[in-house]
PDB file of C-alpha atoms in Angstrom:
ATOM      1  CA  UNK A   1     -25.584 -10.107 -14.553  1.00  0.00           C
ATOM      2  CA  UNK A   2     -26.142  -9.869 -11.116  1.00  0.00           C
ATOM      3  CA  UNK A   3     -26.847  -6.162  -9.673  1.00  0.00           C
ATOM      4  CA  UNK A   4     -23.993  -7.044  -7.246  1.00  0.00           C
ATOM      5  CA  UNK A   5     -21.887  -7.990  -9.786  1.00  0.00           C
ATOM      6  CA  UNK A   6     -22.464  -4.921 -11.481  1.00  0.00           C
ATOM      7  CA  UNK A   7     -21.622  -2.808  -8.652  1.00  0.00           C
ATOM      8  CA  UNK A   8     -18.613  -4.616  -7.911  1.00  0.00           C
ATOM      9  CA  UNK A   9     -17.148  -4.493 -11.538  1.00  0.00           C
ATOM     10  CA  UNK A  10     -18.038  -0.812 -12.059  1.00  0.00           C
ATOM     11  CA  UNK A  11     -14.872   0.795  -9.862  1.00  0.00           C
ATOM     12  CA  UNK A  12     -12.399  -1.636 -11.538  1.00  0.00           C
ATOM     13  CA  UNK A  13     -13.784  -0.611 -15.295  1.00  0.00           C
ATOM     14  CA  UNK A  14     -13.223   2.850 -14.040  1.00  0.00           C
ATOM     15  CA  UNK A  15      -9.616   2.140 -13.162  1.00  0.00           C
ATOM     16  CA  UNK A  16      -9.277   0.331 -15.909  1.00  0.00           C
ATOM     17  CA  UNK A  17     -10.551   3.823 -18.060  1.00  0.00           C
ATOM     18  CA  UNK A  18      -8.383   5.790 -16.018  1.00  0.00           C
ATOM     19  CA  UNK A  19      -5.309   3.705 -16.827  1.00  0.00           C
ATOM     20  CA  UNK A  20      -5.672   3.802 -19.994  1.00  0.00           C
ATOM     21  CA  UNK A  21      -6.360   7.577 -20.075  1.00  0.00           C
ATOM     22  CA  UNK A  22      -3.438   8.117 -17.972  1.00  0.00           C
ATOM     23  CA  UNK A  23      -1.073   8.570 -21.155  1.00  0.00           C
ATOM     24  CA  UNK A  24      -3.181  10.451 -23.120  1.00  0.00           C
ATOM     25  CA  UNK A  25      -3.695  12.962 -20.339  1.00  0.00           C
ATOM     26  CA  UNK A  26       0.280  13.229 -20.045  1.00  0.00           C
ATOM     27  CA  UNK A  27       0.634  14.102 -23.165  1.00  0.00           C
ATOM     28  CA  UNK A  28      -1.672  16.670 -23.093  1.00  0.00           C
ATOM     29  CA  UNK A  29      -0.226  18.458 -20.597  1.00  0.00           C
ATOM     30  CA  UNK A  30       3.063  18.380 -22.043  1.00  0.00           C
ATOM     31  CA  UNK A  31       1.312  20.196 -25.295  1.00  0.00           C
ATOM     32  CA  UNK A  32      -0.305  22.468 -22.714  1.00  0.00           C
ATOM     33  CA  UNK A  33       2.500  23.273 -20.554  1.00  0.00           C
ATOM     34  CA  UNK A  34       2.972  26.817 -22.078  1.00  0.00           C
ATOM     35  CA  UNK A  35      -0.491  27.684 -22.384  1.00  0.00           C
ATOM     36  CA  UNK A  36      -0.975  27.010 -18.776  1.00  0.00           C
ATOM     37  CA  UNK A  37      -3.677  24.184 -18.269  1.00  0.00           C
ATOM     38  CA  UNK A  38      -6.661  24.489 -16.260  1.00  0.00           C
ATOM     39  CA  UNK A  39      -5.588  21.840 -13.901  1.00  0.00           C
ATOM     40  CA  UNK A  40      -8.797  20.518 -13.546  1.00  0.00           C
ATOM     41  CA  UNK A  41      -8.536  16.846 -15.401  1.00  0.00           C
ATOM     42  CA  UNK A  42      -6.096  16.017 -12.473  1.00  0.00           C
ATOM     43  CA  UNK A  43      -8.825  16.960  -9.795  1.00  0.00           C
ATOM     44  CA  UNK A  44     -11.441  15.102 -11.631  1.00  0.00           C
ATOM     45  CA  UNK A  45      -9.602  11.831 -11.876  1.00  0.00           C
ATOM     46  CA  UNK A  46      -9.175  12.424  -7.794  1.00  0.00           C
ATOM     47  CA  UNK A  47     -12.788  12.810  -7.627  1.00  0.00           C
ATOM     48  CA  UNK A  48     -13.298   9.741  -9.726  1.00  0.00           C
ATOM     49  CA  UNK A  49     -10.960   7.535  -7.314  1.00  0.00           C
ATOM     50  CA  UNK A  50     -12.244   9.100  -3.893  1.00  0.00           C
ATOM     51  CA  UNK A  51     -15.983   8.411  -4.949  1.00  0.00           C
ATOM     52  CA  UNK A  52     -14.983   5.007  -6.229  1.00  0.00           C
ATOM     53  CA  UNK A  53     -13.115   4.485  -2.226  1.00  0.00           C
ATOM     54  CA  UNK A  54     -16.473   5.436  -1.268  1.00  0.00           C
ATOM     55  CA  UNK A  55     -18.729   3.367  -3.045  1.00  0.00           C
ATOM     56  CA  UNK A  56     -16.654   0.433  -2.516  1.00  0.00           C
ATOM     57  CA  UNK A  57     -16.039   0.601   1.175  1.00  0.00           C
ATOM     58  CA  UNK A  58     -20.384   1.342   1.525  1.00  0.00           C
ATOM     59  CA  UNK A  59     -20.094  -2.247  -0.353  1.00  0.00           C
ATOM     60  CA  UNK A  60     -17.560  -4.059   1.664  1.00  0.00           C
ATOM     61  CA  UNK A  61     -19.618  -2.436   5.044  1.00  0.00           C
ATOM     62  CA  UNK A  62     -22.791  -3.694   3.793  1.00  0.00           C
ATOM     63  CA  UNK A  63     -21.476  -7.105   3.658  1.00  0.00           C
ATOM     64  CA  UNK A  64     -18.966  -7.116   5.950  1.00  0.00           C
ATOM     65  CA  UNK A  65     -21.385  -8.988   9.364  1.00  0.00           C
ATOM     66  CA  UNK A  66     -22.245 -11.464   6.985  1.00  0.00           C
ATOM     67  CA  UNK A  67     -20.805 -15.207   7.846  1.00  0.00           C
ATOM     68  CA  UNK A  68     -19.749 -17.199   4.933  1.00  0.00           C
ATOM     69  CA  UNK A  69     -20.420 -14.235   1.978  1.00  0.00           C
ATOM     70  CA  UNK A  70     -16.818 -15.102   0.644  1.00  0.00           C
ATOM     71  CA  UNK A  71     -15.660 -11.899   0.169  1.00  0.00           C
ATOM     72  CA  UNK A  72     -13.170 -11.603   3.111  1.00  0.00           C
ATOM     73  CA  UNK A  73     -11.810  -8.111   3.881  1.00  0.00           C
ATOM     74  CA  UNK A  74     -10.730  -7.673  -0.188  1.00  0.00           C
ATOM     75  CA  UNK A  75     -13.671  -5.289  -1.161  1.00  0.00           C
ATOM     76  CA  UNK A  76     -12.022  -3.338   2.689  1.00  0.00           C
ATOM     77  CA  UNK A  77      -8.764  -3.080   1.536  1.00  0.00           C
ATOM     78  CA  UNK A  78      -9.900  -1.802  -1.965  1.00  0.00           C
ATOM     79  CA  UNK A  79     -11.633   1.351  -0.323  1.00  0.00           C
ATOM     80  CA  UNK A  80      -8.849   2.348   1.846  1.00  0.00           C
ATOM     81  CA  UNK A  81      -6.439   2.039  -1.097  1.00  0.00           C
ATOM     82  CA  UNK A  82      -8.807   3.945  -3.572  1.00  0.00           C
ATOM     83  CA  UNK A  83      -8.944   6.527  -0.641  1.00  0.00           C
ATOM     84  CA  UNK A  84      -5.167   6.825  -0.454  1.00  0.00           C
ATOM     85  CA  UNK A  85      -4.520   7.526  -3.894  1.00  0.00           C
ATOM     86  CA  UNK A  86      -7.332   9.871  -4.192  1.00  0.00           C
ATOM     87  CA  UNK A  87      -6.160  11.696  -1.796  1.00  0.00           C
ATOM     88  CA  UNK A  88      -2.449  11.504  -2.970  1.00  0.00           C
ATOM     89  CA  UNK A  89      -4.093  12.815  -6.229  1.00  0.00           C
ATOM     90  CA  UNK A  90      -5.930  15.334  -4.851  1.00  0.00           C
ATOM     91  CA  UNK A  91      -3.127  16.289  -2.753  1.00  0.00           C
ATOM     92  CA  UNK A  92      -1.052  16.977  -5.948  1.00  0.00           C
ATOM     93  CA  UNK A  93      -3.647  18.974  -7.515  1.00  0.00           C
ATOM     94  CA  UNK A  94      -3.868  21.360  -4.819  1.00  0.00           C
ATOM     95  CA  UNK A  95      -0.028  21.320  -4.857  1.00  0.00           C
ATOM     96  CA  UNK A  96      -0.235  21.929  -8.537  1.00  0.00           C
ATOM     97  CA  UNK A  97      -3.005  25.086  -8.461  1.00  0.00           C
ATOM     98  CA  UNK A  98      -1.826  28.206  -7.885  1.00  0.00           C
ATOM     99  CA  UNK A  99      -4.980  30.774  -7.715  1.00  0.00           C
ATOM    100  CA  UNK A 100      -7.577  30.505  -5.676  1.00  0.00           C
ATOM    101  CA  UNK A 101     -10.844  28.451  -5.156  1.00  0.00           C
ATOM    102  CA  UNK A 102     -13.161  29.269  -7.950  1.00  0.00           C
ATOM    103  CA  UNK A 103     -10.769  30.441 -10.652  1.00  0.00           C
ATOM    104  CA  UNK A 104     -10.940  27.012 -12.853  1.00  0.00           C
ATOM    105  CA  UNK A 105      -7.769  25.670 -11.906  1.00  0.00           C
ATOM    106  CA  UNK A 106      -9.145  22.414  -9.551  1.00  0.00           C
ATOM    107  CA  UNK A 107      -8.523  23.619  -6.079  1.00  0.00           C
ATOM    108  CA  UNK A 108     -12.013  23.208  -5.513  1.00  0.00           C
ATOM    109  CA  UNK A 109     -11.753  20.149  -7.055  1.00  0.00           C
ATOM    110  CA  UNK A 110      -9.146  19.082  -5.277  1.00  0.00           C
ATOM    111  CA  UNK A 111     -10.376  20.034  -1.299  1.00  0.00           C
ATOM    112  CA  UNK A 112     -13.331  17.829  -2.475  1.00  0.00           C
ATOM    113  CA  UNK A 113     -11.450  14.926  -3.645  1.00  0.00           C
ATOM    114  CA  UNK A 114      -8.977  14.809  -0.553  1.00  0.00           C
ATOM    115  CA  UNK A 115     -12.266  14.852   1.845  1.00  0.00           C
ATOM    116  CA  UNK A 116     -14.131  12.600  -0.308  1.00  0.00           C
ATOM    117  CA  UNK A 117     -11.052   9.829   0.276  1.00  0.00           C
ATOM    118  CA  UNK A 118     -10.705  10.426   3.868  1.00  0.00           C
ATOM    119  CA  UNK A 119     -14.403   9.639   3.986  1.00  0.00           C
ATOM    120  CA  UNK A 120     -13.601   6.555   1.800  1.00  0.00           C
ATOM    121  CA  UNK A 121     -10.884   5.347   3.956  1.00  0.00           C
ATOM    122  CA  UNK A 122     -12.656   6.114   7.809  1.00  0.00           C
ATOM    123  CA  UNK A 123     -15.420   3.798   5.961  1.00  0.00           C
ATOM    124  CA  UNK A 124     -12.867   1.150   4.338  1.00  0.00           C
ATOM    125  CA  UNK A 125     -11.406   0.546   7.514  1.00  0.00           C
ATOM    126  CA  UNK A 126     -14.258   0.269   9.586  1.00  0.00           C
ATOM    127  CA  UNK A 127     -15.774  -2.558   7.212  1.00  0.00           C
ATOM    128  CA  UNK A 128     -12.223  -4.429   7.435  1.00  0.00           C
ATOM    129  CA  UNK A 129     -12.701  -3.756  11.415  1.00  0.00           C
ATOM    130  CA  UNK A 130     -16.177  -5.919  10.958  1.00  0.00           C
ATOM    131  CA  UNK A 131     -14.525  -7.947   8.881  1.00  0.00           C
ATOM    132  CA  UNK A 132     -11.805  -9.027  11.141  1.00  0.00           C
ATOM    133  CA  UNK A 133     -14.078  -8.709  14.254  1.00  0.00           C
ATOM    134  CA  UNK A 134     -16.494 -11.500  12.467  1.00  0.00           C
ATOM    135  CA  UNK A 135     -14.539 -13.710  10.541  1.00  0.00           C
TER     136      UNK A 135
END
C-alpha cells in the first residue's frame, strides 16, 4: 500500500471510528447526565474532524496544480466539509460548557477545534480554487 493511499484512507477510517462510536458515546452521556460529564469527549471528536479537514485539504492542495492526477476537486470538498462539521461540533461544545477555560469541561477544547476547522476550510477551498482554476 501506497503511502498516498495510506494517507488518503486514514481520515475516512477515522470517520468510520467515529461513527461507530457515536452511539456508544450517547449512551454514555445519558448514564452521565446527573453526574455532570466532563464534556470533553465532544471536544475531542471536534478536534479529531478539524485536524482530519486539515490534513485532507494540505492533500487535495498538494495535488491540486497537477494535470491529469484524477482526483478532481473531491479530496477539496472533503476538507471544507470536515471543517464545517468540526466546527459545528466544536461550536456545540462550547455551547454545551458552562465554566471556564481550564476547568475540564472542553472549552479549551472546543476554541481549538472551531479554529482548527476554519483553518481546514480557508485551506479546502483554496485547493478547490486551484482545482477549478487548472482543470
Amino acid at each position: 500500500m501506497s503511502v498516498r493511499r495510506l494517507l488518503t484512507a486514514a481520515p475516512a477510517a477515522l470517520l468510520g471510528v467515529l461513527a461507530l462510536a457515536a452511539p456508544a458515546a450517547a449512551q454514555v452521556s445519558i448514564a452521565e447526565e446527573d453526574s455532570g460529564g466532563s464534556g470533553r469527549a465532544v471536544s475531542g471528536v471536534a478536534l479529531l474532524l478539524a485536524l482530519a479537514g486539515v490534513v485532507v485539504g494540505v492533500l487535495a492542495l498538494r495535488s491540486a496544480g497537477r494535470v491529469g492526477s484524477g482526483k478532481g476537486p473531491g479530496r477539496a470538498f472533503a476538507a471544507v466539509a470536515l471543517g464545517l462539521v468540526g466546527a459545528v461540533v466544536g461550536a456545540v461544545a462550547l455551547a454545551g460548557s458552562d465554566k471556564d477555560v481550564g476547568t475540564g469541561n472542553g472549552q479549551g477544547g472546543g476554541i481549538v477545534a472551531v479554529v482548527l476547522a476554519l483553518v481546514g476550510m480557508a485551506i479546502g477551498g483554496l485547493a478547490l480554487a486551484r482545482s477549478r482554476r487548472t482543470a
